[in-house]
Amino acid sequence: MAEAHQAVAFQFTVTPEGIDLRLSHQALSEIYLSGVRSWKKRLTRLKNSVITGVYPASPSSWLFVVIAILATMYTRSDPSMGLIAKIQEHLPVSESMSTQCQAVVSAVLFSTMLWLLLIFTMRLCLKQLLSYHRWMFEQHAKMSTTTKIWVALVRIFSGRKPLLYSYQGSLPNLPVPTIKDTVKRYLESVRPLMDDTGYERMTKLAAEFESSVGNRLQWYLKLKSLWAANYVSDWWEEYVYLRGRGPIMVNSNYYGMDFLYVTPTPIQSARAGNSIHAFFLYRRKLNREEIKPSRIPGTVIPLCAAQCERIFNTTRTPGEETDTVQHWQDSDYIVVYHRGRYFRLKVYQAARLLSPREIEFQIQRILDDPSPPSKGEANLGALTAGDRSVSGVNKRSLDCIEKAAFFVSLDDDEQGMMGDDPAASLDRYAKSLLHGKCYDRWFDKSFTVIYYKNGKNGINAEHSWADAPVLAHLWEYTLATDSFQLGYNAEGHCKGNVDSSLPRPQKLNWEIPPEISQSLAVAQAIADDIDFHVFSFRDFGKGKVKKCRVSPDAFIQMALQMAYFRSRKTFCLTYEASMTRLFREGRTETVRSCSNESSAFVRALEGGEVRTWTDVCRRLFHSASEKHQLLYRCAMTGAGIDRHLFCLYVVSKYLGLESPFLKEVLSEPWRLSTSQTPIQQVELFDMVNYPEYISCGGGFGPVADDGYGVSYSIVGENMINFHISCKHSCPETVSEGKTYLRTSVQKARQIYLYSAIQCALHDEKVQQKTFNRLKINKNIKISKKESF
């Protein structure tokens, strides 16, 4: 059992003379101040609930409506058309009030009902406006008159100064696509992956499904969409994440990196002091709903903020058959791991958030603590890394860690881009963030922050409670606040003074369960099998790509398709994550990046003649890019394929119906799983004056045993960061010399990324320059035909 050494408010002993009671005034004072802080938060939540509940109106608008109605009454006109008189007749306390008082009360009641009706109407209008998505499919800089009018109306109905959750009640529900449309799009997506025989067989299965059980399953799904805010999200969280019994380390969790080229301070405790303080500043803004609602970049369209509620004070609790996500309203401490020991560190003292310097002081105390770990304690974290059914024994003993705001790991290693081989050091950095030593991260917490000995840091996140953009928003804020607002003194320490009377962090005691060795062995095998490469591509970025009138995301996806085909001589089912946060409680949808158009482009690229190749490939490249953008927009607007098919499959299981079509669709492996991590808060980073303060993004493990996980972030105008993962156990994906996908990103000057951009540019000078650079590379033989 895990128990913290907690101070008690009073102690007593029974003596022959009676009970000897000794009160601790410091503890009682702390209890009082903690209660005050708790009530302040409750009042803040209540106030925000009222403001959000009446949005896009404001509470003050109620007074305006009341005054307006009363004013019209005194002009001897009746704006209610007799309703005020009806209300006055049925007032339950009319006998105890004067006639004039009854009239005023009735007018106030009518004004309130009118005000609520106006709010309902405005929210309904805004919901209908936000259901319009045609603007997304219009050509860039060619906005239709309808869309211009729509933008103006959205601005009018959006209100002023929204809080974080102000738009939640106005967001539309995710629509259920028709069976016919989903099946049609699915068959189109798998055509380049199948020969004629296989495609004909799948077409027959799809037709049989559509004409038999499909409509019945669709009926249940439509019924759910009318009742639930989102027909996908709850089942997605439960069946894709929480019911999975395999390890979440590597297979589900993901990571984010620190700045690539700069470390604000080399002092481990100082870096922790500043960033932990910044995390709690963000949580304070989150609790007060002072964070601006996220929007589609460059538009007024809001995104769902429901996932933000569980960033802090959240853990995934393992069980025998299914896990649960538990969230607490508040927590005033974090749990810190160092050299096999666990410490409870309070970050509030007398209802005051500790300063960065005070947190640094407390972290240094933990670093200097010479006490050894208890027997088996060092490997305790492996229980969160192994099979879920085994680690269910934790539920009784980990209350302190589960209720912490988040988890902190102080690592004795040094990481980052350093040494004689910076590429290899980034690979080690990525592996350390993703799985560490398999026992020095708490993979069940909503997120774990890792601080290295040389001042570098990083973050590891559990996936079930939210998707990467939500945590990335927090991470961007923390990095920017740490470096540009809080800062460090000349010695590299946090600024400010220290209250030396702060109580020491409390070491946790444990009774270690025997399942640790089994979980650690499972986790270690997974960690040893994972292979990573992190690469920063700086030869060109989205600036040149946009000049070609091509989407940077589509450009990268085409390059990845090309690289995979050159390595395996075939195409594969490709997963690209797209958000559906245009809808209430939306999470993600899949963009199937391998299309008929992309495969036609790649085949033409591989088999074209030198004299006729360029023009043909340029046209095919633009066609493939435009198709990819269309697929991406369809996924964002609720017309995707995979979430609909997934929910139909869940309904079939509930009804006990077997569908060969759905069974085959849901069992298809994603051998190329990709995701873009965009920078959301560009205003926080000055990339012109401080170009070195850029994050390398983050990454995740491969989905299929014989596949790749590819994460990329487009930074500024001239940089693209890549994170590539695969497994050593697969001979087709492991070594650098055998896999074209890894080489395409690892060796930036080689052909894969260049070939696509040169197709679009059709610039002979660029082509010749590329060829001259490529032909001196001795690691690969390449002809001029390949370099274009």
PDB file of N, CA, C and O in Angstrom, residues 622-646:
ATOM      1  N   HIS A 622       0.020  17.543 -58.752  1.00  0.00           N
ATOM      2  CA  HIS A 622      -0.996  18.509 -58.342  1.00  0.00           C
ATOM      3  C   HIS A 622      -2.350  17.834 -58.173  1.00  0.00           C
ATOM      4  O   HIS A 622      -3.105  18.150 -57.239  1.00  0.00           O
ATOM      5  N   SER A 623      -2.670  16.889 -59.046  1.00  0.00           N
ATOM      6  CA  SER A 623      -3.928  16.164 -58.917  1.00  0.00           C
ATOM      7  C   SER A 623      -3.971  15.367 -57.618  1.00  0.00           C
ATOM      8  O   SER A 623      -4.990  15.358 -56.911  1.00  0.00           O
ATOM      9  N   ALA A 624      -2.858  14.696 -57.286  1.00  0.00           N
ATOM     10  CA  ALA A 624      -2.788  13.916 -56.046  1.00  0.00           C
ATOM     11  C   ALA A 624      -2.879  14.815 -54.824  1.00  0.00           C
ATOM     12  O   ALA A 624      -3.543  14.480 -53.826  1.00  0.00           O
ATOM     13  N   SER A 625      -2.227  15.972 -54.880  1.00  0.00           N
ATOM     14  CA  SER A 625      -2.261  16.906 -53.751  1.00  0.00           C
ATOM     15  C   SER A 625      -3.659  17.456 -53.532  1.00  0.00           C
ATOM     16  O   SER A 625      -4.131  17.574 -52.391  1.00  0.00           O
ATOM     17  N   GLU A 626      -4.339  17.805 -54.616  1.00  0.00           N
ATOM     18  CA  GLU A 626      -5.705  18.319 -54.501  1.00  0.00           C
ATOM     19  C   GLU A 626      -6.652  17.251 -53.959  1.00  0.00           C
ATOM     20  O   GLU A 626      -7.541  17.550 -53.154  1.00  0.00           O
ATOM     21  N   LYS A 627      -6.449  16.002 -54.367  1.00  0.00           N
ATOM     22  CA  LYS A 627      -7.292  14.919 -53.851  1.00  0.00           C
ATOM     23  C   LYS A 627      -7.049  14.731 -52.358  1.00  0.00           C
ATOM     24  O   LYS A 627      -7.989  14.512 -51.575  1.00  0.00           O
ATOM     25  N   HIS A 628      -5.789  14.834 -51.951  1.00  0.00           N
ATOM     26  CA  HIS A 628      -5.487  14.693 -50.531  1.00  0.00           C
ATOM     27  C   HIS A 628      -6.158  15.799 -49.719  1.00  0.00           C
ATOM     28  O   HIS A 628      -6.716  15.545 -48.644  1.00  0.00           O
ATOM     29  N   GLN A 629      -6.127  17.023 -50.222  1.00  0.00           N
ATOM     30  CA  GLN A 629      -6.786  18.116 -49.523  1.00  0.00           C
ATOM     31  C   GLN A 629      -8.289  17.898 -49.438  1.00  0.00           C
ATOM     32  O   GLN A 629      -8.915  18.206 -48.415  1.00  0.00           O
ATOM     33  N   LEU A 630      -8.870  17.353 -50.490  1.00  0.00           N
ATOM     34  CA  LEU A 630     -10.295  17.049 -50.470  1.00  0.00           C
ATOM     35  C   LEU A 630     -10.611  16.006 -49.410  1.00  0.00           C
ATOM     36  O   LEU A 630     -11.581  16.143 -48.643  1.00  0.00           O
ATOM     37  N   LEU A 631      -9.790  14.946 -49.340  1.00  0.00           N
ATOM     38  CA  LEU A 631      -9.995  13.904 -48.331  1.00  0.00           C
ATOM     39  C   LEU A 631      -9.853  14.474 -46.923  1.00  0.00           C
ATOM     40  O   LEU A 631     -10.608  14.112 -46.011  1.00  0.00           O
ATOM     41  N   TYR A 632      -8.892  15.361 -46.740  1.00  0.00           N
ATOM     42  CA  TYR A 632      -8.661  15.955 -45.424  1.00  0.00           C
ATOM     43  C   TYR A 632      -9.862  16.804 -45.005  1.00  0.00           C
ATOM     44  O   TYR A 632     -10.321  16.744 -43.866  1.00  0.00           O
ATOM     45  N   ARG A 633     -10.378  17.591 -45.936  1.00  0.00           N
ATOM     46  CA  ARG A 633     -11.520  18.443 -45.621  1.00  0.00           C
ATOM     47  C   ARG A 633     -12.779  17.618 -45.358  1.00  0.00           C
ATOM     48  O   ARG A 633     -13.572  17.958 -44.474  1.00  0.00           O
ATOM     49  N   CYS A 634     -12.951  16.546 -46.096  1.00  0.00           N
ATOM     50  CA  CYS A 634     -14.084  15.659 -45.845  1.00  0.00           C
ATOM     51  C   CYS A 634     -13.997  15.059 -44.449  1.00  0.00           C
ATOM     52  O   CYS A 634     -15.006  14.968 -43.726  1.00  0.00           O
ATOM     53  N   ALA A 635     -12.803  14.644 -44.054  1.00  0.00           N
ATOM     54  CA  ALA A 635     -12.624  14.070 -42.721  1.00  0.00           C
ATOM     55  C   ALA A 635     -12.934  15.100 -41.638  1.00  0.00           C
ATOM     56  O   ALA A 635     -13.587  14.786 -40.632  1.00  0.00           O
ATOM     57  N   MET A 636     -12.496  16.339 -41.816  1.00  0.00           N
ATOM     58  CA  MET A 636     -12.735  17.385 -40.828  1.00  0.00           C
ATOM     59  C   MET A 636     -14.208  17.731 -40.700  1.00  0.00           C
ATOM     60  O   MET A 636     -14.677  18.125 -39.622  1.00  0.00           O
ATOM     61  N   THR A 637     -14.959  17.603 -41.784  1.00  0.00           N
ATOM     62  CA  THR A 637     -16.360  18.024 -41.790  1.00  0.00           C
ATOM     63  C   THR A 637     -17.340  16.874 -41.581  1.00  0.00           C
ATOM     64  O   THR A 637     -18.514  16.990 -41.892  1.00  0.00           O
ATOM     65  N   GLY A 638     -16.857  15.759 -41.071  1.00  0.00           N
ATOM     66  CA  GLY A 638     -17.745  14.653 -40.701  1.00  0.00           C
ATOM     67  C   GLY A 638     -18.043  13.670 -41.797  1.00  0.00           C
ATOM     68  O   GLY A 638     -18.905  12.803 -41.622  1.00  0.00           O
ATOM     69  N   ALA A 639     -17.356  13.776 -42.942  1.00  0.00           N
ATOM     70  CA  ALA A 639     -17.611  12.860 -44.052  1.00  0.00           C
ATOM     71  C   ALA A 639     -16.463  11.868 -44.214  1.00  0.00           C
ATOM     72  O   ALA A 639     -16.147  11.456 -45.332  1.00  0.00           O
ATOM     73  N   GLY A 640     -15.865  11.475 -43.101  1.00  0.00           N
ATOM     74  CA  GLY A 640     -14.798  10.484 -43.152  1.00  0.00           C
ATOM     75  C   GLY A 640     -15.352   9.072 -43.285  1.00  0.00           C
ATOM     76  O   GLY A 640     -16.567   8.852 -43.321  1.00  0.00           O
ATOM     77  N   ILE A 641     -14.434   8.124 -43.314  1.00  0.00           N
ATOM     78  CA  ILE A 641     -14.806   6.723 -43.538  1.00  0.00           C
ATOM     79  C   ILE A 641     -14.718   5.901 -42.255  1.00  0.00           C
ATOM     80  O   ILE A 641     -15.655   5.207 -41.865  1.00  0.00           O
ATOM     81  N   ASP A 642     -13.602   5.995 -41.585  1.00  0.00           N
ATOM     82  CA  ASP A 642     -13.241   4.985 -40.585  1.00  0.00           C
ATOM     83  C   ASP A 642     -14.026   5.074 -39.290  1.00  0.00           C
ATOM     84  O   ASP A 642     -14.342   4.048 -38.691  1.00  0.00           O
ATOM     85  N   ARG A 643     -14.341   6.286 -38.794  1.00  0.00           N
ATOM     86  CA  ARG A 643     -15.099   6.361 -37.546  1.00  0.00           C
ATOM     87  C   ARG A 643     -16.526   5.849 -37.749  1.00  0.00           C
ATOM     88  O   ARG A 643     -17.092   5.212 -36.859  1.00  0.00           O
ATOM     89  N   HIS A 644     -17.095   6.102 -38.925  1.00  0.00           N
ATOM     90  CA  HIS A 644     -18.432   5.593 -39.217  1.00  0.00           C
ATOM     91  C   HIS A 644     -18.435   4.069 -39.256  1.00  0.00           C
ATOM     92  O   HIS A 644     -19.291   3.411 -38.632  1.00  0.00           O
ATOM     93  N   LEU A 645     -17.465   3.483 -39.955  1.00  0.00           N
ATOM     94  CA  LEU A 645     -17.381   2.026 -40.030  1.00  0.00           C
ATOM     95  C   LEU A 645     -17.100   1.421 -38.658  1.00  0.00           C
ATOM     96  O   LEU A 645     -17.624   0.354 -38.307  1.00  0.00           O
ATOM     97  N   PHE A 646     -16.276   2.098 -37.866  1.00  0.00           N
ATOM     98  CA  PHE A 646     -15.979   1.626 -36.513  1.00  0.00           C
ATOM     99  C   PHE A 646     -17.249   1.561 -35.665  1.00  0.00           C
ATOM    100  O   PHE A 646     -17.508   0.562 -34.980  1.00  0.00           O
TER     101      PHE A 646
END
